[in-house]
């Protein structure tokens, strides 16, 4: 899949880390924003996303566990479809599915479960706190 990142601090740090996983300055910036325990999981998740051609392929390979791509609950029908994936049990990464034409995001009311059509995603947020179980 093709991945673009937003301009927020969390997205910039995440993008720098996954593009330069051996650069100590990128790792240091990342750990200022996120817990250092998720460095390896973040890199591994990004590599899996890049290796998969579509979201359906990703879910087929890695979706048996908790790392499957899912729809975020609470999104209104007229809003952009928001998808999520777990980096670890506690941290989530949120993204939009970009239409194949590149002209915009998929609207939730137009969604019929077509994970096989998702080839381009735009990450707009990575939460910086642990969700309580």
JSON list of C-alpha atoms in Angstrom, two decimals:
[
{"chain": "A", "resi": 1, "resn": "UNK", "atom": "CA", "xyz": [0.00, 0.00, 0.00]},
{"chain": "A", "resi": 2, "resn": "UNK", "atom": "CA", "xyz": [1.04, 3.58, -0.50]},
{"chain": "A", "resi": 3, "resn": "UNK", "atom": "CA", "xyz": [1.17, 5.59, 2.71]},
{"chain": "A", "resi": 4, "resn": "UNK", "atom": "CA", "xyz": [1.19, 9.34, 3.26]},
{"chain": "A", "resi": 5, "resn": "UNK", "atom": "CA", "xyz": [1.37, 11.02, 6.66]},
{"chain": "A", "resi": 6, "resn": "UNK", "atom": "CA", "xyz": [-0.24, 14.14, 8.08]},
{"chain": "A", "resi": 7, "resn": "UNK", "atom": "CA", "xyz": [1.71, 17.14, 9.34]},
{"chain": "A", "resi": 8, "resn": "UNK", "atom": "CA", "xyz": [0.97, 16.72, 13.06]},
{"chain": "A", "resi": 9, "resn": "UNK", "atom": "CA", "xyz": [3.81, 16.03, 15.48]},
{"chain": "A", "resi": 10, "resn": "UNK", "atom": "CA", "xyz": [2.82, 12.39, 16.01]},
{"chain": "A", "resi": 11, "resn": "UNK", "atom": "CA", "xyz": [2.61, 11.67, 12.27]},
{"chain": "A", "resi": 12, "resn": "UNK", "atom": "CA", "xyz": [5.89, 13.43, 11.49]},
{"chain": "A", "resi": 13, "resn": "UNK", "atom": "CA", "xyz": [7.77, 11.53, 14.23]},
{"chain": "A", "resi": 14, "resn": "UNK", "atom": "CA", "xyz": [6.24, 8.23, 13.15]},
{"chain": "A", "resi": 15, "resn": "UNK", "atom": "CA", "xyz": [7.06, 8.85, 9.48]},
{"chain": "A", "resi": 16, "resn": "UNK", "atom": "CA", "xyz": [10.66, 9.84, 10.27]},
{"chain": "A", "resi": 17, "resn": "UNK", "atom": "CA", "xyz": [11.14, 6.68, 12.32]},
{"chain": "A", "resi": 18, "resn": "UNK", "atom": "CA", "xyz": [9.78, 4.26, 9.72]},
{"chain": "A", "resi": 19, "resn": "UNK", "atom": "CA", "xyz": [11.67, 5.95, 6.88]},
{"chain": "A", "resi": 20, "resn": "UNK", "atom": "CA", "xyz": [14.96, 5.98, 8.85]},
{"chain": "A", "resi": 21, "resn": "UNK", "atom": "CA", "xyz": [14.72, 3.13, 11.38]},
{"chain": "A", "resi": 22, "resn": "UNK", "atom": "CA", "xyz": [18.46, 3.10, 12.12]},
{"chain": "A", "resi": 23, "resn": "UNK", "atom": "CA", "xyz": [18.83, 6.86, 12.59]},
{"chain": "A", "resi": 24, "resn": "UNK", "atom": "CA", "xyz": [19.31, 7.46, 16.31]},
{"chain": "A", "resi": 25, "resn": "UNK", "atom": "CA", "xyz": [18.06, 11.05, 16.11]},
{"chain": "A", "resi": 26, "resn": "UNK", "atom": "CA", "xyz": [14.76, 9.81, 14.62]},
{"chain": "A", "resi": 27, "resn": "UNK", "atom": "CA", "xyz": [14.45, 7.19, 17.33]},
{"chain": "A", "resi": 28, "resn": "UNK", "atom": "CA", "xyz": [15.15, 9.82, 20.00]},
{"chain": "A", "resi": 29, "resn": "UNK", "atom": "CA", "xyz": [12.48, 12.19, 18.61]},
{"chain": "A", "resi": 30, "resn": "UNK", "atom": "CA", "xyz": [10.03, 9.29, 18.39]},
{"chain": "A", "resi": 31, "resn": "UNK", "atom": "CA", "xyz": [10.56, 8.29, 22.02]},
{"chain": "A", "resi": 32, "resn": "UNK", "atom": "CA", "xyz": [9.92, 11.87, 23.16]},
{"chain": "A", "resi": 33, "resn": "UNK", "atom": "CA", "xyz": [6.43, 11.62, 21.70]},
{"chain": "A", "resi": 34, "resn": "UNK", "atom": "CA", "xyz": [5.66, 7.91, 22.15]},
{"chain": "A", "resi": 35, "resn": "UNK", "atom": "CA", "xyz": [6.60, 5.15, 24.53]},
{"chain": "A", "resi": 36, "resn": "UNK", "atom": "CA", "xyz": [9.95, 3.61, 23.58]},
{"chain": "A", "resi": 37, "resn": "UNK", "atom": "CA", "xyz": [8.36, 0.15, 23.83]},
{"chain": "A", "resi": 38, "resn": "UNK", "atom": "CA", "xyz": [6.58, 0.62, 20.49]},
{"chain": "A", "resi": 39, "resn": "UNK", "atom": "CA", "xyz": [9.60, 1.46, 18.30]},
{"chain": "A", "resi": 40, "resn": "UNK", "atom": "CA", "xyz": [10.06, -2.06, 16.90]},
{"chain": "A", "resi": 41, "resn": "UNK", "atom": "CA", "xyz": [6.32, -2.69, 16.58]},
{"chain": "A", "resi": 42, "resn": "UNK", "atom": "CA", "xyz": [5.88, 0.58, 14.66]},
{"chain": "A", "resi": 43, "resn": "UNK", "atom": "CA", "xyz": [8.64, -0.28, 12.19]},
{"chain": "A", "resi": 44, "resn": "UNK", "atom": "CA", "xyz": [7.29, -3.82, 11.73]},
{"chain": "A", "resi": 45, "resn": "UNK", "atom": "CA", "xyz": [3.74, -2.53, 11.14]},
{"chain": "A", "resi": 46, "resn": "UNK", "atom": "CA", "xyz": [4.95, -0.04, 8.53]},
{"chain": "A", "resi": 47, "resn": "UNK", "atom": "CA", "xyz": [6.93, -2.75, 6.70]},
{"chain": "A", "resi": 48, "resn": "UNK", "atom": "CA", "xyz": [3.84, -4.96, 6.64]},
{"chain": "A", "resi": 49, "resn": "UNK", "atom": "CA", "xyz": [1.70, -2.14, 5.25]},
{"chain": "A", "resi": 50, "resn": "UNK", "atom": "CA", "xyz": [4.24, -1.44, 2.50]},
{"chain": "A", "resi": 51, "resn": "UNK", "atom": "CA", "xyz": [4.51, -5.15, 1.63]},
{"chain": "A", "resi": 52, "resn": "UNK", "atom": "CA", "xyz": [0.74, -5.61, 1.27]},
{"chain": "A", "resi": 53, "resn": "UNK", "atom": "CA", "xyz": [-0.77, -4.47, -2.01]},
{"chain": "A", "resi": 54, "resn": "UNK", "atom": "CA", "xyz": [-4.20, -3.82, -0.50]},
{"chain": "A", "resi": 55, "resn": "UNK", "atom": "CA", "xyz": [-5.84, -3.67, 2.93]},
{"chain": "A", "resi": 56, "resn": "UNK", "atom": "CA", "xyz": [-7.49, -7.02, 2.17]},
{"chain": "A", "resi": 57, "resn": "UNK", "atom": "CA", "xyz": [-4.07, -8.57, 1.52]},
{"chain": "A", "resi": 58, "resn": "UNK", "atom": "CA", "xyz": [-2.78, -7.12, 4.79]},
{"chain": "A", "resi": 59, "resn": "UNK", "atom": "CA", "xyz": [-5.76, -8.49, 6.74]},
{"chain": "A", "resi": 60, "resn": "UNK", "atom": "CA", "xyz": [-5.35, -11.87, 5.06]},
{"chain": "A", "resi": 61, "resn": "UNK", "atom": "CA", "xyz": [-1.68, -12.09, 6.09]},
{"chain": "A", "resi": 62, "resn": "UNK", "atom": "CA", "xyz": [-1.79, -10.44, 9.53]},
{"chain": "A", "resi": 63, "resn": "UNK", "atom": "CA", "xyz": [-5.45, -10.04, 10.45]},
{"chain": "A", "resi": 64, "resn": "UNK", "atom": "CA", "xyz": [-5.83, -13.17, 12.53]},
{"chain": "A", "resi": 65, "resn": "UNK", "atom": "CA", "xyz": [-4.42, -11.33, 15.55]},
{"chain": "A", "resi": 66, "resn": "UNK", "atom": "CA", "xyz": [-5.18, -7.90, 16.93]},
{"chain": "A", "resi": 67, "resn": "UNK", "atom": "CA", "xyz": [-3.30, -6.08, 14.16]},
{"chain": "A", "resi": 68, "resn": "UNK", "atom": "CA", "xyz": [-6.06, -6.22, 11.55]},
{"chain": "A", "resi": 69, "resn": "UNK", "atom": "CA", "xyz": [-7.34, -3.10, 9.81]},
{"chain": "A", "resi": 70, "resn": "UNK", "atom": "CA", "xyz": [-10.74, -2.18, 11.22]},
{"chain": "A", "resi": 71, "resn": "UNK", "atom": "CA", "xyz": [-13.33, 0.56, 10.88]},
{"chain": "A", "resi": 72, "resn": "UNK", "atom": "CA", "xyz": [-13.27, 3.12, 13.69]},
{"chain": "A", "resi": 73, "resn": "UNK", "atom": "CA", "xyz": [-16.60, 3.27, 15.49]},
{"chain": "A", "resi": 74, "resn": "UNK", "atom": "CA", "xyz": [-18.57, 6.48, 15.87]},
{"chain": "A", "resi": 75, "resn": "UNK", "atom": "CA", "xyz": [-17.90, 7.97, 12.42]},
{"chain": "A", "resi": 76, "resn": "UNK", "atom": "CA", "xyz": [-20.95, 9.64, 10.85]},
{"chain": "A", "resi": 77, "resn": "UNK", "atom": "CA", "xyz": [-22.16, 8.54, 7.41]},
{"chain": "A", "resi": 78, "resn": "UNK", "atom": "CA", "xyz": [-21.35, 11.87, 5.73]},
{"chain": "A", "resi": 79, "resn": "UNK", "atom": "CA", "xyz": [-17.78, 11.93, 7.12]},
{"chain": "A", "resi": 80, "resn": "UNK", "atom": "CA", "xyz": [-14.64, 10.36, 5.72]},
{"chain": "A", "resi": 81, "resn": "UNK", "atom": "CA", "xyz": [-14.29, 6.68, 6.51]},
{"chain": "A", "resi": 82, "resn": "UNK", "atom": "CA", "xyz": [-11.77, 6.29, 9.33]},
{"chain": "A", "resi": 83, "resn": "UNK", "atom": "CA", "xyz": [-9.85, 3.05, 9.64]},
{"chain": "A", "resi": 84, "resn": "UNK", "atom": "CA", "xyz": [-7.59, 1.97, 12.48]},
{"chain": "A", "resi": 85, "resn": "UNK", "atom": "CA", "xyz": [-4.93, -0.58, 13.21]},
{"chain": "A", "resi": 86, "resn": "UNK", "atom": "CA", "xyz": [-3.29, -1.47, 16.50]},
{"chain": "A", "resi": 87, "resn": "UNK", "atom": "CA", "xyz": [0.42, -0.86, 16.79]},
{"chain": "A", "resi": 88, "resn": "UNK", "atom": "CA", "xyz": [0.42, -2.76, 20.08]},
{"chain": "A", "resi": 89, "resn": "UNK", "atom": "CA", "xyz": [-2.41, -3.74, 22.40]},
{"chain": "A", "resi": 90, "resn": "UNK", "atom": "CA", "xyz": [-2.45, -0.19, 23.72]},
{"chain": "A", "resi": 91, "resn": "UNK", "atom": "CA", "xyz": [-1.54, 2.15, 20.83]},
{"chain": "A", "resi": 92, "resn": "UNK", "atom": "CA", "xyz": [-3.65, 2.82, 17.73]},
{"chain": "A", "resi": 93, "resn": "UNK", "atom": "CA", "xyz": [-2.91, 4.35, 14.34]},
{"chain": "A", "resi": 94, "resn": "UNK", "atom": "CA", "xyz": [-5.81, 6.09, 12.55]},
{"chain": "A", "resi": 95, "resn": "UNK", "atom": "CA", "xyz": [-5.99, 6.70, 8.81]},
{"chain": "A", "resi": 96, "resn": "UNK", "atom": "CA", "xyz": [-8.23, 7.53, 5.89]},
{"chain": "A", "resi": 97, "resn": "UNK", "atom": "CA", "xyz": [-8.57, 5.46, 2.77]},
{"chain": "A", "resi": 98, "resn": "UNK", "atom": "CA", "xyz": [-7.74, 7.58, -0.27]},
{"chain": "A", "resi": 99, "resn": "UNK", "atom": "CA", "xyz": [-9.80, 6.90, -3.38]},
{"chain": "A", "resi": 100, "resn": "UNK", "atom": "CA", "xyz": [-7.84, 5.25, -6.17]},
{"chain": "A", "resi": 101, "resn": "UNK", "atom": "CA", "xyz": [-8.38, 8.33, -8.32]},
{"chain": "A", "resi": 102, "resn": "UNK", "atom": "CA", "xyz": [-6.43, 10.29, -5.69]},
{"chain": "A", "resi": 103, "resn": "UNK", "atom": "CA", "xyz": [-9.15, 12.92, -5.58]},
{"chain": "A", "resi": 104, "resn": "UNK", "atom": "CA", "xyz": [-10.33, 12.45, -2.02]},
{"chain": "A", "resi": 105, "resn": "UNK", "atom": "CA", "xyz": [-11.19, 10.17, 0.83]},
{"chain": "A", "resi": 106, "resn": "UNK", "atom": "CA", "xyz": [-13.83, 7.45, 0.87]},
{"chain": "A", "resi": 107, "resn": "UNK", "atom": "CA", "xyz": [-17.05, 8.58, 2.57]},
{"chain": "A", "resi": 108, "resn": "UNK", "atom": "CA", "xyz": [-18.43, 6.21, 5.22]},
{"chain": "A", "resi": 109, "resn": "UNK", "atom": "CA", "xyz": [-21.89, 5.89, 3.64]},
{"chain": "A", "resi": 110, "resn": "UNK", "atom": "CA", "xyz": [-20.22, 4.66, 0.42]},
{"chain": "A", "resi": 111, "resn": "UNK", "atom": "CA", "xyz": [-18.36, 1.92, 2.28]},
{"chain": "A", "resi": 112, "resn": "UNK", "atom": "CA", "xyz": [-19.47, -1.66, 1.64]},
{"chain": "A", "resi": 113, "resn": "UNK", "atom": "CA", "xyz": [-16.48, -3.51, 3.08]},
{"chain": "A", "resi": 114, "resn": "UNK", "atom": "CA", "xyz": [-14.28, -3.23, -0.01]},
{"chain": "A", "resi": 115, "resn": "UNK", "atom": "CA", "xyz": [-10.91, -3.69, 1.72]},
{"chain": "A", "resi": 116, "resn": "UNK", "atom": "CA", "xyz": [-9.55, -5.06, -1.57]},
{"chain": "A", "resi": 117, "resn": "UNK", "atom": "CA", "xyz": [-9.88, -1.57, -3.09]},
{"chain": "A", "resi": 118, "resn": "UNK", "atom": "CA", "xyz": [-7.76, 0.16, -0.46]},
{"chain": "A", "resi": 119, "resn": "UNK", "atom": "CA", "xyz": [-4.30, 0.75, -1.94]},
{"chain": "A", "resi": 120, "resn": "UNK", "atom": "CA", "xyz": [-3.62, 4.30, -0.71]},
{"chain": "A", "resi": 121, "resn": "UNK", "atom": "CA", "xyz": [-3.94, 5.48, 2.86]},
{"chain": "A", "resi": 122, "resn": "UNK", "atom": "CA", "xyz": [-3.35, 8.78, 4.61]},
{"chain": "A", "resi": 123, "resn": "UNK", "atom": "CA", "xyz": [-2.36, 8.53, 8.29]},
{"chain": "A", "resi": 124, "resn": "UNK", "atom": "CA", "xyz": [-3.80, 11.51, 10.15]},
{"chain": "A", "resi": 125, "resn": "UNK", "atom": "CA", "xyz": [-3.24, 10.49, 13.78]},
{"chain": "A", "resi": 126, "resn": "UNK", "atom": "CA", "xyz": [-1.39, 8.09, 16.02]},
{"chain": "A", "resi": 127, "resn": "UNK", "atom": "CA", "xyz": [-2.59, 8.19, 19.58]},
{"chain": "A", "resi": 128, "resn": "UNK", "atom": "CA", "xyz": [0.02, 9.09, 22.16]},
{"chain": "A", "resi": 129, "resn": "UNK", "atom": "CA", "xyz": [-1.56, 7.36, 25.13]},
{"chain": "A", "resi": 130, "resn": "UNK", "atom": "CA", "xyz": [-2.36, 3.82, 26.13]},
{"chain": "A", "resi": 131, "resn": "UNK", "atom": "CA", "xyz": [-5.97, 2.72, 25.96]},
{"chain": "A", "resi": 132, "resn": "UNK", "atom": "CA", "xyz": [-7.15, 1.07, 29.15]},
{"chain": "A", "resi": 133, "resn": "UNK", "atom": "CA", "xyz": [-8.34, -2.48, 28.71]}
]
